[in-house]
XYZ file of C-alpha atoms in Angstrom:
771
model
C -54.614 -18.631 22.435
C -55.616 -14.949 22.446
C -56.771 -13.366 19.175
C -56.690 -9.566 18.959
C -56.895 -6.942 16.219
C -55.059 -3.664 15.669
C -55.262 -1.070 12.866
C -53.147 -2.060 9.903
C -50.133 0.113 9.051
C -49.914 0.182 5.227
C -46.180 0.963 5.258
C -44.871 -1.216 8.077
C -47.159 -4.190 7.471
C -47.002 -4.259 3.650
C -43.957 -6.604 3.368
C -45.647 -9.221 5.555
C -48.999 -8.794 3.838
C -47.320 -9.270 0.475
C -46.164 -12.765 1.487
C -49.710 -13.599 2.560
C -51.776 -12.251 -0.326
C -49.472 -13.653 -3.028
C -49.324 -17.149 -1.516
C -51.056 -19.894 -3.583
C -53.485 -20.505 -0.719
C -54.698 -16.901 -1.071
C -55.749 -17.260 -4.711
C -59.254 -16.011 -3.980
C -57.819 -12.774 -2.501
C -57.085 -11.779 -6.137
C -53.642 -10.231 -5.447
C -51.415 -13.087 -6.640
C -49.371 -10.951 -9.037
C -49.005 -7.828 -6.894
C -45.614 -6.363 -5.992
C -44.858 -5.212 -2.408
C -45.305 -1.619 -3.597
C -48.734 -2.416 -5.030
C -49.794 -4.077 -1.781
C -48.696 -1.018 0.193
C -50.573 1.274 -2.203
C -53.786 -0.787 -1.968
C -53.854 -0.746 1.847
C -52.955 2.944 1.936
C -56.032 3.496 -0.213
C -58.174 1.470 2.211
C -56.756 3.400 5.205
C -57.858 6.664 3.578
C -61.324 5.350 2.660
C -64.119 6.379 5.084
C -66.154 3.335 3.979
C -63.426 0.695 4.287
C -61.139 -0.447 7.139
C -58.379 -3.063 7.462
C -56.952 -4.562 10.659
C -54.107 -6.951 11.363
C -55.038 -9.937 13.516
C -52.651 -11.225 16.157
C -52.487 -14.666 17.778
C -50.784 -14.289 21.151
C -49.190 -11.115 19.799
C -47.927 -12.601 16.519
C -49.447 -11.451 13.196
C -51.676 -14.274 12.003
C -54.607 -12.925 9.990
C -56.058 -9.965 8.136
C -59.587 -8.598 8.604
C -61.482 -5.968 6.633
C -64.823 -4.307 7.161
C -66.628 -2.130 4.630
C -69.938 -0.393 4.015
C -71.749 -2.469 1.366
C -73.859 0.507 0.365
C -70.713 2.281 -0.874
C -68.108 -0.417 -1.565
C -67.888 -3.918 -3.066
C -71.617 -4.633 -3.226
C -72.896 -1.324 -4.541
C -75.612 -2.109 -7.043
C -75.441 -5.855 -6.366
C -78.109 -5.834 -3.658
C -80.121 -3.245 -1.725
C -78.126 -2.637 1.444
C -80.080 -2.201 4.660
C -79.309 -0.105 7.693
C -76.972 -2.039 9.977
C -75.314 -4.040 7.195
C -71.510 -4.364 7.251
C -69.319 -6.201 4.747
C -66.444 -8.440 5.801
C -63.296 -10.063 4.364
C -60.738 -12.109 6.277
C -57.533 -13.959 5.404
C -55.490 -16.266 7.629
C -51.726 -16.332 7.260
C -50.500 -19.296 5.183
C -49.009 -22.013 7.396
C -46.823 -24.985 6.506
C -48.482 -26.940 9.318
C -52.107 -25.806 9.690
C -53.502 -25.803 13.229
C -56.823 -27.610 13.460
C -59.643 -25.193 14.272
C -57.541 -22.040 13.863
C -59.421 -20.630 10.847
C -62.736 -21.251 12.635
C -61.371 -19.335 15.626
C -60.267 -16.468 13.364
C -63.626 -16.000 11.646
C -65.321 -16.164 15.032
C -63.018 -13.443 16.373
C -63.659 -11.281 13.296
C -67.424 -11.658 13.702
C -67.151 -10.685 17.376
C -65.170 -7.597 16.331
C -67.885 -6.591 13.876
C -70.810 -7.203 16.224
C -69.032 -5.287 18.996
C -70.395 -2.250 17.170
C -74.025 -2.020 18.396
C -75.062 -0.405 15.092
C -74.207 -3.581 13.184
C -77.279 -5.715 12.628
C -76.115 -8.006 9.837
C -72.787 -9.081 8.311
C -72.636 -9.489 4.531
C -70.079 -11.550 2.590
C -69.619 -12.332 -1.104
C -67.145 -15.232 -1.342
C -66.159 -16.598 -4.714
C -68.591 -19.384 -5.648
C -65.615 -21.726 -6.098
C -64.214 -21.107 -2.618
C -65.860 -24.073 -0.954
C -63.579 -23.923 2.087
C -64.831 -20.506 3.135
C -68.450 -21.470 2.369
C -68.263 -24.152 5.056
C -66.687 -21.733 7.540
C -69.321 -19.110 6.843
C -72.091 -21.642 7.395
C -70.514 -22.764 10.669
C -70.700 -19.264 12.184
C -74.259 -18.621 11.070
C -74.164 -17.313 7.490
C -76.940 -18.331 5.112
C -76.591 -18.061 1.347
C -79.129 -15.678 -0.202
C -78.324 -16.126 -3.873
C -75.605 -16.405 -6.466
C -74.540 -13.005 -7.850
C -72.187 -11.674 -10.498
C -69.619 -9.333 -8.925
C -68.280 -6.533 -11.109
C -64.570 -6.546 -11.838
C -61.947 -6.361 -12.634
C -61.885 -9.272 -12.418
C -65.532 -10.312 -12.468
C -66.541 -13.313 -10.391
C -69.549 -15.425 -9.461
C -70.129 -15.084 -5.735
C -72.506 -16.413 -3.093
C -74.169 -13.420 -1.465
C -74.609 -14.472 2.168
C -75.898 -12.864 5.369
C -75.476 -13.514 9.090
C -77.591 -11.660 11.626
C -76.535 -11.033 15.184
C -79.033 -13.698 16.294
C -77.747 -16.283 13.816
C -74.185 -15.743 14.970
C -75.204 -16.083 18.617
C -77.070 -19.304 17.874
C -74.069 -20.739 16.026
C -71.775 -19.803 18.942
C -74.157 -21.469 21.362
C -74.243 -24.681 19.360
C -70.463 -24.804 19.122
C -69.928 -24.053 22.805
C -72.483 -26.474 24.259
C -70.612 -29.459 25.719
C -73.716 -31.603 25.338
C -74.350 -30.593 21.715
C -73.562 -34.084 20.460
C -76.363 -35.575 22.582
C -78.754 -32.676 23.063
C -81.376 -34.431 20.935
C -81.607 -37.272 23.463
C -84.543 -36.188 25.637
C -87.150 -38.347 27.411
C -90.001 -37.254 25.141
C -88.097 -37.855 21.919
C -86.769 -41.208 23.125
C -90.279 -42.332 24.043
C -91.605 -41.291 20.620
C -88.705 -42.999 18.846
C -89.347 -46.151 20.888
C -93.035 -46.231 20.007
C -92.248 -45.840 16.316
C -89.576 -48.515 16.307
C -91.662 -51.039 18.231
C -94.623 -50.450 15.950
C -92.396 -51.250 13.007
C -90.804 -54.219 14.786
C -94.178 -55.769 15.635
C -95.422 -55.250 12.101
C -92.337 -56.606 10.329
C -91.700 -59.528 12.682
C -95.354 -60.517 12.367
C -95.108 -60.223 8.599
C -92.083 -62.545 8.699
C -94.025 -64.954 10.977
C -91.649 -64.675 13.872
C -94.405 -63.302 16.100
C -98.087 -64.248 16.234
C -100.326 -61.559 17.739
C -103.613 -62.640 19.294
C -106.816 -60.710 18.467
C -108.336 -58.765 21.376
C -111.131 -57.099 19.425
C -111.618 -55.314 16.131
C -108.216 -54.010 15.132
C -106.763 -54.711 18.585
C -104.051 -57.288 19.254
C -101.688 -58.605 21.922
C -98.267 -60.276 21.925
C -97.314 -62.505 24.823
C -93.831 -62.845 26.301
C -94.155 -64.992 29.398
C -96.169 -63.028 31.952
C -95.790 -59.866 29.911
C -98.122 -58.710 27.179
C -97.662 -56.045 24.508
C -100.940 -54.560 23.284
C -101.479 -52.494 20.157
C -103.896 -51.579 17.391
C -103.204 -52.294 13.732
C -104.685 -52.341 10.248
C -103.899 -55.216 7.894
C -103.271 -54.922 4.180
C -102.313 -57.055 1.201
C -99.128 -59.118 1.405
C -99.873 -59.684 5.101
C -98.768 -56.136 5.888
C -99.419 -54.853 9.407
C -99.713 -51.089 9.965
C -99.291 -50.802 13.732
C -100.333 -47.514 15.329
C -97.309 -46.388 17.410
C -99.518 -44.440 19.818
C -101.257 -47.621 20.955
C -98.235 -49.783 21.841
C -98.211 -50.493 25.590
C -96.531 -53.044 27.844
C -98.557 -54.916 30.465
C -96.792 -56.863 33.212
C -97.886 -58.047 36.649
C -98.201 -55.036 38.925
C -98.641 -52.520 36.093
C -101.609 -50.118 36.110
C -104.563 -51.151 33.914
C -103.434 -48.818 31.132
C -100.065 -50.526 31.039
C -96.636 -48.865 30.918
C -94.534 -47.190 28.277
C -92.511 -49.855 26.472
C -88.731 -50.039 26.492
C -87.177 -51.203 23.206
C -84.248 -53.139 24.636
C -86.472 -54.919 27.115
C -88.857 -55.809 24.276
C -86.103 -57.587 22.320
C -84.727 -59.281 25.410
C -88.170 -60.580 26.374
C -88.887 -61.821 22.837
C -85.395 -63.084 22.065
C -86.524 -66.716 21.851
C -89.230 -66.350 19.164
C -86.981 -63.869 17.330
C -84.154 -66.411 17.291
C -81.608 -64.017 18.806
C -78.578 -65.984 19.927
C -76.376 -65.004 22.861
C -73.751 -63.828 20.372
C -76.072 -61.795 18.155
C -78.314 -60.237 20.832
C -75.942 -57.629 22.362
C -74.798 -56.393 18.938
C -78.410 -56.224 17.794
C -79.358 -54.241 20.901
C -76.562 -51.814 20.112
C -77.903 -51.416 16.568
C -81.404 -50.844 17.931
C -80.105 -48.186 20.318
C -78.278 -46.433 17.516
C -81.400 -46.551 15.342
C -83.428 -44.995 18.175
C -80.836 -42.247 18.656
C -81.000 -41.472 14.941
C -84.784 -41.165 15.115
C -84.484 -38.873 18.147
C -82.101 -36.653 16.181
C -84.583 -36.428 13.316
C -87.395 -35.584 15.731
C -85.300 -32.808 17.283
C -84.650 -30.876 14.112
C -86.998 -28.573 12.242
C -89.100 -30.344 9.649
C -88.634 -29.377 6.022
C -92.180 -28.411 5.154
C -91.448 -28.041 1.440
C -89.774 -31.409 0.865
C -92.067 -32.267 -2.066
C -90.648 -29.299 -3.985
C -87.137 -29.406 -2.519
C -83.936 -29.966 -4.427
C -82.225 -33.329 -4.718
C -79.926 -33.118 -1.720
C -82.485 -31.559 0.622
C -84.714 -34.540 -0.114
C -81.793 -36.935 0.407
C -81.107 -35.504 3.868
C -84.812 -35.239 4.688
C -85.511 -38.978 4.694
C -86.351 -40.219 8.185
C -87.087 -43.935 7.956
C -84.242 -45.857 6.380
C -84.886 -49.275 4.853
C -88.624 -49.971 5.134
C -88.220 -53.665 6.028
C -85.246 -53.796 8.387
C -86.003 -52.830 11.988
C -82.397 -52.125 13.026
C -81.635 -50.031 9.957
C -79.442 -47.235 11.325
C -76.868 -49.147 13.381
C -73.682 -47.544 12.026
C -71.645 -49.136 14.796
C -68.263 -47.461 15.004
C -69.386 -43.868 14.522
C -69.162 -41.664 17.603
C -71.540 -38.832 18.437
C -69.433 -36.239 16.621
C -68.952 -38.636 13.685
C -72.718 -39.056 13.462
C -73.249 -35.322 13.068
C -70.466 -35.119 10.487
C -71.293 -38.139 8.330
C -74.880 -39.356 8.859
C -77.002 -38.502 5.810
C -79.907 -37.112 7.819
C -77.735 -34.334 9.237
C -77.157 -32.916 5.754
C -73.581 -32.110 6.765
C -70.990 -31.287 4.144
C -67.493 -32.694 4.354
C -64.247 -32.937 2.413
C -62.778 -36.246 1.395
C -59.252 -37.298 2.306
C -56.957 -37.873 -0.649
C -54.183 -40.444 -0.560
C -51.403 -41.419 -2.927
C -51.188 -45.215 -3.173
C -48.093 -46.843 -4.627
C -48.813 -48.652 -7.856
C -47.146 -51.814 -6.508
C -50.124 -52.248 -4.173
C -52.880 -50.285 -5.909
C -55.024 -51.091 -8.934
C -57.074 -48.759 -11.095
C -59.707 -49.898 -13.592
C -62.121 -47.804 -15.599
C -64.793 -47.821 -18.260
C -63.784 -48.403 -21.854
C -64.337 -44.750 -22.742
C -62.253 -43.371 -19.860
C -58.680 -43.321 -18.577
C -56.989 -42.386 -15.295
C -55.739 -38.967 -16.358
C -59.048 -37.909 -17.870
C -60.917 -38.926 -14.718
C -58.625 -36.982 -12.382
C -58.645 -33.872 -14.544
C -62.450 -33.938 -14.513
C -62.706 -34.509 -10.758
C -59.879 -32.320 -9.422
C -58.972 -28.765 -10.348
C -55.507 -28.192 -11.847
C -54.279 -26.387 -8.728
C -55.292 -29.338 -6.544
C -53.545 -31.846 -8.800
C -50.433 -29.673 -8.866
C -50.484 -29.396 -5.079
C -50.724 -33.174 -4.650
C -47.805 -33.699 -7.034
C -45.771 -31.060 -5.188
C -46.456 -32.820 -1.889
C -45.067 -36.087 -3.247
C -42.004 -34.419 -4.755
C -41.304 -32.641 -1.467
C -41.033 -36.094 0.097
C -38.632 -37.204 -2.620
C -41.273 -39.352 -4.318
C -42.166 -39.606 -7.988
C -45.879 -38.812 -8.582
C -45.901 -41.225 -11.528
C -45.301 -44.102 -9.102
C -48.595 -43.452 -7.324
C -52.330 -43.591 -7.932
C -54.476 -40.936 -6.296
C -57.501 -42.184 -4.389
C -60.146 -40.638 -2.126
C -60.976 -42.007 1.307
C -63.699 -41.380 3.850
C -62.392 -38.977 6.547
C -63.552 -41.353 9.296
C -61.818 -44.270 7.602
C -58.538 -42.390 7.466
C -58.724 -41.181 11.048
C -59.927 -44.382 12.714
C -58.671 -47.194 10.481
C -56.112 -46.414 7.821
C -53.834 -44.158 9.869
C -53.700 -46.894 12.513
C -54.254 -50.262 10.846
C -52.242 -49.250 7.774
C -49.636 -47.294 9.754
C -46.791 -49.406 8.379
C -47.851 -48.602 4.827
C -47.838 -44.903 5.700
C -44.413 -45.176 7.326
C -43.024 -46.908 4.230
C -44.660 -44.231 2.073
C -46.578 -46.792 0.112
C -49.496 -44.656 1.282
C -49.120 -40.878 1.475
C -51.682 -38.526 2.991
C -52.083 -35.623 0.552
C -54.761 -33.523 2.228
C -58.444 -32.824 1.830
C -60.499 -32.312 -1.298
C -61.269 -28.763 -2.374
C -64.832 -29.800 -3.204
C -67.379 -30.450 -0.478
C -69.512 -33.593 -0.439
C -72.773 -34.674 1.204
C -73.228 -38.255 2.444
C -76.092 -40.128 0.814
C -78.490 -42.568 2.454
C -76.059 -45.390 1.772
C -73.699 -43.450 4.147
C -70.430 -44.403 2.409
C -71.394 -42.694 -0.862
C -70.906 -38.950 -1.353
C -72.525 -36.421 -3.697
C -70.374 -33.507 -4.840
C -72.156 -30.355 -3.623
C -69.488 -27.983 -4.939
C -69.759 -29.310 -8.491
C -72.930 -31.451 -8.775
C -72.027 -32.521 -12.298
C -68.945 -34.302 -11.001
C -69.154 -37.933 -10.000
C -70.403 -39.539 -6.829
C -67.577 -41.028 -4.765
C -68.162 -44.317 -2.949
C -65.652 -45.146 -0.236
C -64.800 -47.948 2.127
C -66.186 -47.428 5.626
C -65.412 -50.007 8.319
C -68.676 -49.408 10.132
C -71.183 -52.167 10.889
C -74.587 -51.295 9.496
C -77.623 -53.446 8.712
C -75.917 -56.806 8.553
C -72.645 -55.855 6.886
C -69.343 -54.135 7.536
C -69.531 -51.391 4.909
C -66.103 -51.837 3.414
C -65.149 -52.110 -0.241
C -63.069 -54.947 -1.593
C -60.128 -53.898 -3.760
C -60.356 -57.218 -5.626
C -64.123 -56.918 -6.066
C -63.828 -53.379 -7.408
C -61.552 -54.330 -10.287
C -64.392 -55.703 -12.412
C -66.860 -52.953 -11.461
C -66.383 -50.680 -14.514
C -66.630 -53.602 -16.947
C -69.867 -54.796 -15.348
C -71.300 -51.299 -15.521
C -70.265 -50.930 -19.157
C -72.105 -54.149 -19.991
C -75.326 -53.258 -18.131
C -75.371 -49.719 -19.517
C -74.706 -51.030 -23.023
C -77.571 -53.503 -22.685
C -79.936 -50.703 -21.641
C -78.776 -48.483 -24.495
C -79.259 -51.067 -27.225
C -82.564 -52.521 -26.025
C -85.580 -50.810 -27.625
C -87.956 -51.467 -24.709
C -85.543 -50.199 -22.070
C -84.751 -47.121 -24.127
C -88.455 -46.485 -24.528
C -88.955 -46.329 -20.762
C -86.263 -43.646 -20.487
C -84.230 -45.824 -18.107
C -80.886 -44.332 -17.112
C -78.045 -46.482 -15.783
C -75.606 -44.503 -13.653
C -72.332 -46.203 -14.469
C -69.646 -46.794 -11.895
C -66.987 -45.558 -14.238
C -63.784 -46.169 -12.341
C -62.509 -47.991 -9.289
C -59.280 -47.946 -7.340
C -58.247 -50.333 -4.602
C -55.273 -50.941 -2.317
C -54.163 -54.377 -1.210
C -52.369 -54.821 2.087
C -50.219 -57.901 1.562
C -50.007 -58.929 5.215
C -53.754 -58.781 5.852
C -54.495 -60.557 2.583
C -52.117 -63.362 3.538
C -53.684 -63.644 6.989
C -57.357 -63.603 6.010
C -59.833 -65.305 3.721
C -61.670 -63.549 0.873
C -64.539 -61.527 2.281
C -62.670 -60.529 5.422
C -63.219 -56.914 6.563
C -59.428 -56.544 6.574
C -59.513 -56.869 2.788
C -62.139 -54.151 2.450
C -60.536 -51.180 4.160
C -59.211 -49.146 1.245
C -60.998 -48.881 -2.087
C -63.156 -46.325 -3.845
C -65.213 -45.932 -6.961
C -66.590 -43.071 -9.011
C -70.211 -43.185 -10.163
C -71.793 -40.854 -12.679
C -73.884 -37.990 -11.373
C -77.469 -37.826 -12.665
C -77.380 -34.023 -12.769
C -75.917 -33.685 -16.296
C -78.736 -35.932 -17.601
C -81.474 -33.484 -16.585
C -83.419 -31.536 -19.184
C -84.951 -28.116 -18.615
C -87.695 -28.272 -15.992
C -86.591 -31.610 -14.503
C -85.502 -32.372 -10.957
C -84.366 -35.381 -8.955
C -85.652 -37.258 -5.922
C -84.557 -40.509 -4.328
C -87.299 -43.124 -4.724
C -87.130 -43.644 -0.961
C -88.969 -40.326 -0.754
C -92.179 -42.047 -1.859
C -92.316 -43.804 1.527
C -91.470 -40.708 3.558
C -94.160 -39.259 5.827
C -94.081 -35.956 7.633
C -94.671 -35.663 11.367
C -98.379 -35.322 10.778
C -98.338 -38.649 8.908
C -98.866 -37.164 5.426
C -96.940 -39.132 2.764
C -94.612 -37.222 0.498
C -95.950 -39.381 -2.348
C -99.393 -37.891 -1.742
C -97.929 -34.378 -1.934
C -96.212 -35.208 -5.233
C -99.452 -36.569 -6.687
C -101.381 -33.528 -5.556
C -98.757 -31.144 -6.931
C -98.641 -32.928 -10.292
C -102.261 -32.117 -11.080
C -102.714 -35.682 -12.358
C -105.317 -38.189 -11.289
C -103.703 -40.571 -8.760
C -103.987 -43.584 -11.105
C -102.352 -41.602 -13.912
C -99.502 -40.445 -11.671
C -98.979 -44.013 -10.420
C -99.015 -45.439 -13.930
C -96.346 -43.004 -15.108
C -94.220 -44.043 -12.149
C -94.762 -47.741 -12.900
C -93.944 -47.305 -16.585
C -90.646 -45.677 -15.573
C -89.756 -48.047 -12.709
C -91.549 -51.398 -12.976
C -91.528 -51.898 -16.754
C -87.713 -51.836 -17.111
C -87.395 -54.247 -14.185
C -89.846 -56.655 -15.805
C -88.151 -56.413 -19.172
C -84.665 -56.923 -17.739
C -85.936 -60.056 -16.012
C -87.978 -61.592 -18.813
C -85.700 -60.661 -21.706
C -82.313 -61.278 -20.088
C -82.736 -62.987 -16.718
C -81.200 -59.828 -15.271
C -82.267 -58.608 -11.830
C -81.417 -55.354 -10.106
C -81.688 -54.527 -6.406
C -84.272 -51.778 -6.949
C -84.998 -50.590 -3.411
C -85.700 -46.942 -2.685
C -82.109 -45.880 -2.106
C -80.904 -47.539 -5.314
C -83.356 -45.707 -7.574
C -83.565 -42.000 -8.376
C -86.705 -40.571 -9.941
C -86.580 -37.810 -12.517
C -89.596 -35.577 -11.887
C -91.047 -32.711 -13.842
C -91.523 -29.364 -12.129
C -95.008 -30.334 -10.946
C -93.943 -33.670 -9.421
C -94.862 -36.279 -12.042
C -92.356 -39.056 -12.784
C -90.644 -38.865 -16.173
C -88.096 -41.675 -15.891
C -86.082 -43.737 -13.450
C -82.356 -43.854 -12.777
C -80.818 -47.113 -11.507
C -77.555 -47.105 -9.597
C -75.294 -49.305 -7.450
C -74.948 -51.699 -10.347
C -71.890 -53.891 -9.856
C -72.597 -55.072 -6.308
C -76.331 -55.529 -6.691
C -77.177 -56.988 -10.096
C -77.402 -60.656 -10.964
C -77.801 -62.554 -14.218
C -79.812 -65.757 -13.729
C -79.842 -66.868 -17.375
C -77.057 -69.449 -17.799
C -76.954 -68.911 -21.565
C -76.815 -65.119 -21.751
C -73.430 -64.076 -23.178
C -71.359 -62.009 -20.765
C -67.924 -60.465 -21.197
C -65.336 -62.379 -19.139
C -64.845 -59.485 -16.702
C -68.567 -59.505 -15.914
C -68.943 -63.252 -15.315
C -68.992 -62.767 -11.564
C -72.554 -61.378 -11.704
C -73.893 -64.650 -13.114
C -75.518 -66.762 -10.428
C -77.183 -70.152 -10.405
C -80.644 -69.464 -9.000
C -83.284 -72.207 -8.866
C -85.983 -71.664 -11.467
C -88.791 -71.351 -8.920
C -86.918 -68.640 -7.005
C -85.940 -66.357 -9.859
C -89.111 -64.258 -9.913
C -88.570 -63.409 -6.246
C -86.360 -60.628 -7.634
C -89.665 -58.919 -8.480
C -92.038 -60.427 -5.921
C -89.747 -59.756 -2.970
C -87.653 -56.737 -3.967
C -90.441 -54.748 -5.617
C -93.809 -55.992 -4.361
C -92.987 -57.036 -0.805
C -90.181 -54.592 -0.009
C -91.581 -51.439 -1.613
C -95.120 -51.573 -2.966
C -96.296 -53.275 0.245
C -95.526 -50.003 2.038
C -96.501 -47.517 -0.666
C -100.027 -48.848 -1.260
C -101.207 -48.492 2.387
C -99.691 -44.996 2.639
C -101.731 -43.786 -0.316
C -104.799 -45.654 0.926
C -104.693 -44.162 4.434
C -104.051 -40.685 3.003
C -107.260 -40.990 1.010
C -105.368 -40.578 -2.267
C -105.716 -44.014 -3.863
C -107.405 -47.135 -2.561
C -105.319 -50.262 -2.094
C -107.317 -52.225 -4.694
C -106.904 -49.413 -7.211
C -103.164 -49.406 -6.519
C -102.705 -53.104 -7.263
C -105.097 -52.963 -10.216
C -102.889 -50.278 -11.745
C -99.766 -52.382 -11.130
C -101.491 -55.324 -12.830
C -102.468 -53.169 -15.823
C -98.853 -52.065 -16.243
C -97.651 -55.683 -16.086
C -100.318 -56.939 -18.510
C -99.574 -54.218 -21.049
C -95.868 -54.940 -20.873
C -96.535 -58.655 -21.400
C -98.717 -57.900 -24.417
C -95.980 -55.694 -25.904
C -93.407 -58.519 -26.015
C -95.185 -61.556 -27.492
C -91.836 -63.172 -28.316
C -91.283 -63.639 -24.566
C -94.551 -65.520 -23.999
C -92.778 -68.732 -23.050
C -90.886 -66.928 -20.301
C -94.117 -65.557 -18.894
C -95.497 -69.097 -18.798
C -92.374 -70.247 -17.000
C -92.361 -67.340 -14.525
C -95.972 -66.345 -13.880
C -96.206 -62.812 -12.508
C -99.906 -63.405 -11.765
C -99.421 -66.678 -9.859
C -101.794 -67.105 -6.892
C -98.978 -66.901 -4.366
C -95.224 -66.639 -3.981
C -92.646 -67.538 -1.350
C -92.181 -65.161 1.558
C -88.490 -64.163 1.737
C -87.654 -62.698 5.147
C -85.006 -59.998 5.454
C -85.009 -59.410 9.201
C -84.494 -63.128 9.786
C -81.153 -62.771 7.973
C -80.008 -59.989 10.278
C -81.345 -61.670 13.410
C -79.381 -64.795 12.506
C -76.080 -63.033 11.717
C -75.844 -59.264 11.981
C -72.191 -59.118 10.949
C -72.386 -60.940 7.580
C -76.012 -61.783 6.890
C -75.487 -62.783 3.235
C -72.614 -64.265 1.271
C -72.416 -61.833 -1.633
C -70.865 -64.529 -3.796
C -74.037 -66.652 -3.426
C -76.858 -64.459 -2.081
C -79.707 -66.801 -3.001
C -78.275 -69.539 -0.783
C -78.857 -67.403 2.299
C -82.536 -66.656 1.664
C -84.885 -67.300 4.560
C -88.108 -68.566 2.972
C -91.080 -69.036 5.308
C -94.412 -69.991 3.790
C -96.084 -67.965 1.075
C -97.866 -64.669 0.447
C -100.987 -64.172 -1.625
C -100.048 -62.398 -4.823
C -102.023 -59.113 -5.013
C -101.860 -59.293 -8.834
C -103.566 -62.694 -8.986
C -107.141 -61.316 -8.961
C -106.309 -59.263 -12.070
C -104.888 -62.090 -14.185
C -106.413 -62.439 -17.638
C -108.492 -65.552 -17.881
């Protein structure tokens, strides 16, 4: 397809332009109510203006788009910013099409940019798109534009706009990235792969030793070896509380007969193959696990290839979310995401920071179910999440097909899920128009670390959207059960209500992000053919979770708790940077964090037998401007909370979260999930950074726990029954679950039954027990 431009003729082209600029899709062109005569007059004015020019764009000779260039020092942006020599302003509009051609608008903006930069005097292109026009924001970013700031454009009518610039060099770089056939794999280089391998094997040795699958032999002070037949893996490590091994990635070498004395660079897949027997990797599990390991390595290589965000400690919420490099601290194969291709990875992996639009479907009410919180209803939710024009467009789409919008529920879906699963596996439902594809969201979203959950970047106060994604990752197919989702709002209402009415929980500032609404679609044939829990029953469902943004006060910001375990490429922990920036003594900073995070977990357990799954991705920290923790936000409630008290009253819809857990295993919800799976990593990071010694860390944790215990004397009997300062506790091994079954490592209906308990760990709080 050839794209060309010619000067616009205000008289001859006005009738065609009128159909374009008054079309609903051209709302941001601000000429919706113009007559043909007014359109002709406007473009006659532009033709006579020495600082403004309009051209008609042709696709293979047929009019297809409109392009304008102007001098920002004299038009549009006069007084809004200080124009520089070589600046040129740009507008473009593609002709409305009943059947849009994929990639056409991207081709148009590229052609317009080439037209502008064909003038050697042009150094920089300036645009001022309406702040609400998220579609053009994404296009601008794709060709090299960077947003400078939000500005108020004079009218009439006035508008909020995103002042953005693209230099000649930025445009060239964007063109190069788009044109490179190897762009999807350009991060896979020998050096990066070797570094990723060293990091992964250091983690694997440390975690598998911690879980007592491997037994290194001492070779000297801080030096160890692992044997696999005639092969030996040598490394150096430091050991910490909770039998934590900090293996130095730079020291991991493989020594086999015939190798030089210094050994050889290790290969990750060979490592797992050679140690498959002690790791318990069956013939069925091993190849899938190797694929997950390879994917995890490729993800690390991608992160190593990109520029590091040097200001992550002061970054905004979503920059921090995309900046995380490790994944789950315990699981070795933690970025499997089997099913995503190379292009999918760049579009949907959280570390890429990519923005996307969700697919919206209409699901017939005969097969779909919607449930919501007690203070919400379907219409109110949709009006809050979708603009009126979008809702009207979806209804018009259904009516054009002869369908009644009232017979359908609207639901979002992951773009990958629609393309690779629903449009194929649910093709019969689409053909019968029980499912109708409506189009993409107007808002843009950023995938979170949980990969199937999206944050609304166009309107951050709107809800998160969690979608089904039939991708295998870290021991589970990441679908969502339509049946399971039905009770989600009721469970969230109960947990949030408990937190609101409890004086201790309120005092900590705890925020529960409710999953306010859920929608699911049931495919009758697959439900009849499969048992509960089957991936075929988890292909189409979604839920809406509150955004934390509206809860922020002046001077507050957000950061995922996973950020506390993040280290930069020089090995400096982000937690250390937050402590330094806060101006607080390290023990004071830590105590504020513990009061916000640990105290509500302890109280939920001791007062109600309620346990959360409080890992780094499930907790958001509210920080002040300096970096001190003010309060904690808990999320992912319905799937990852459990009530272990058999006598605690629950509403009938929430009964599914009650579980029968043996008395001696209940406190593992703190010992394992908090101490072993998070603090075990945080304490050594602060110790090695010279910020806070390991003993001081655990002493501060013990002080927090003791003070909480003293504040609730009416719960003394529960503390006797579940001793937080016991000398030791059972070691619950997470990797063993994945190594045993990496497709369904836990039965969510009875998670405690799947626990892999191997020996005990010394409790680091025991030395600080009151005697």
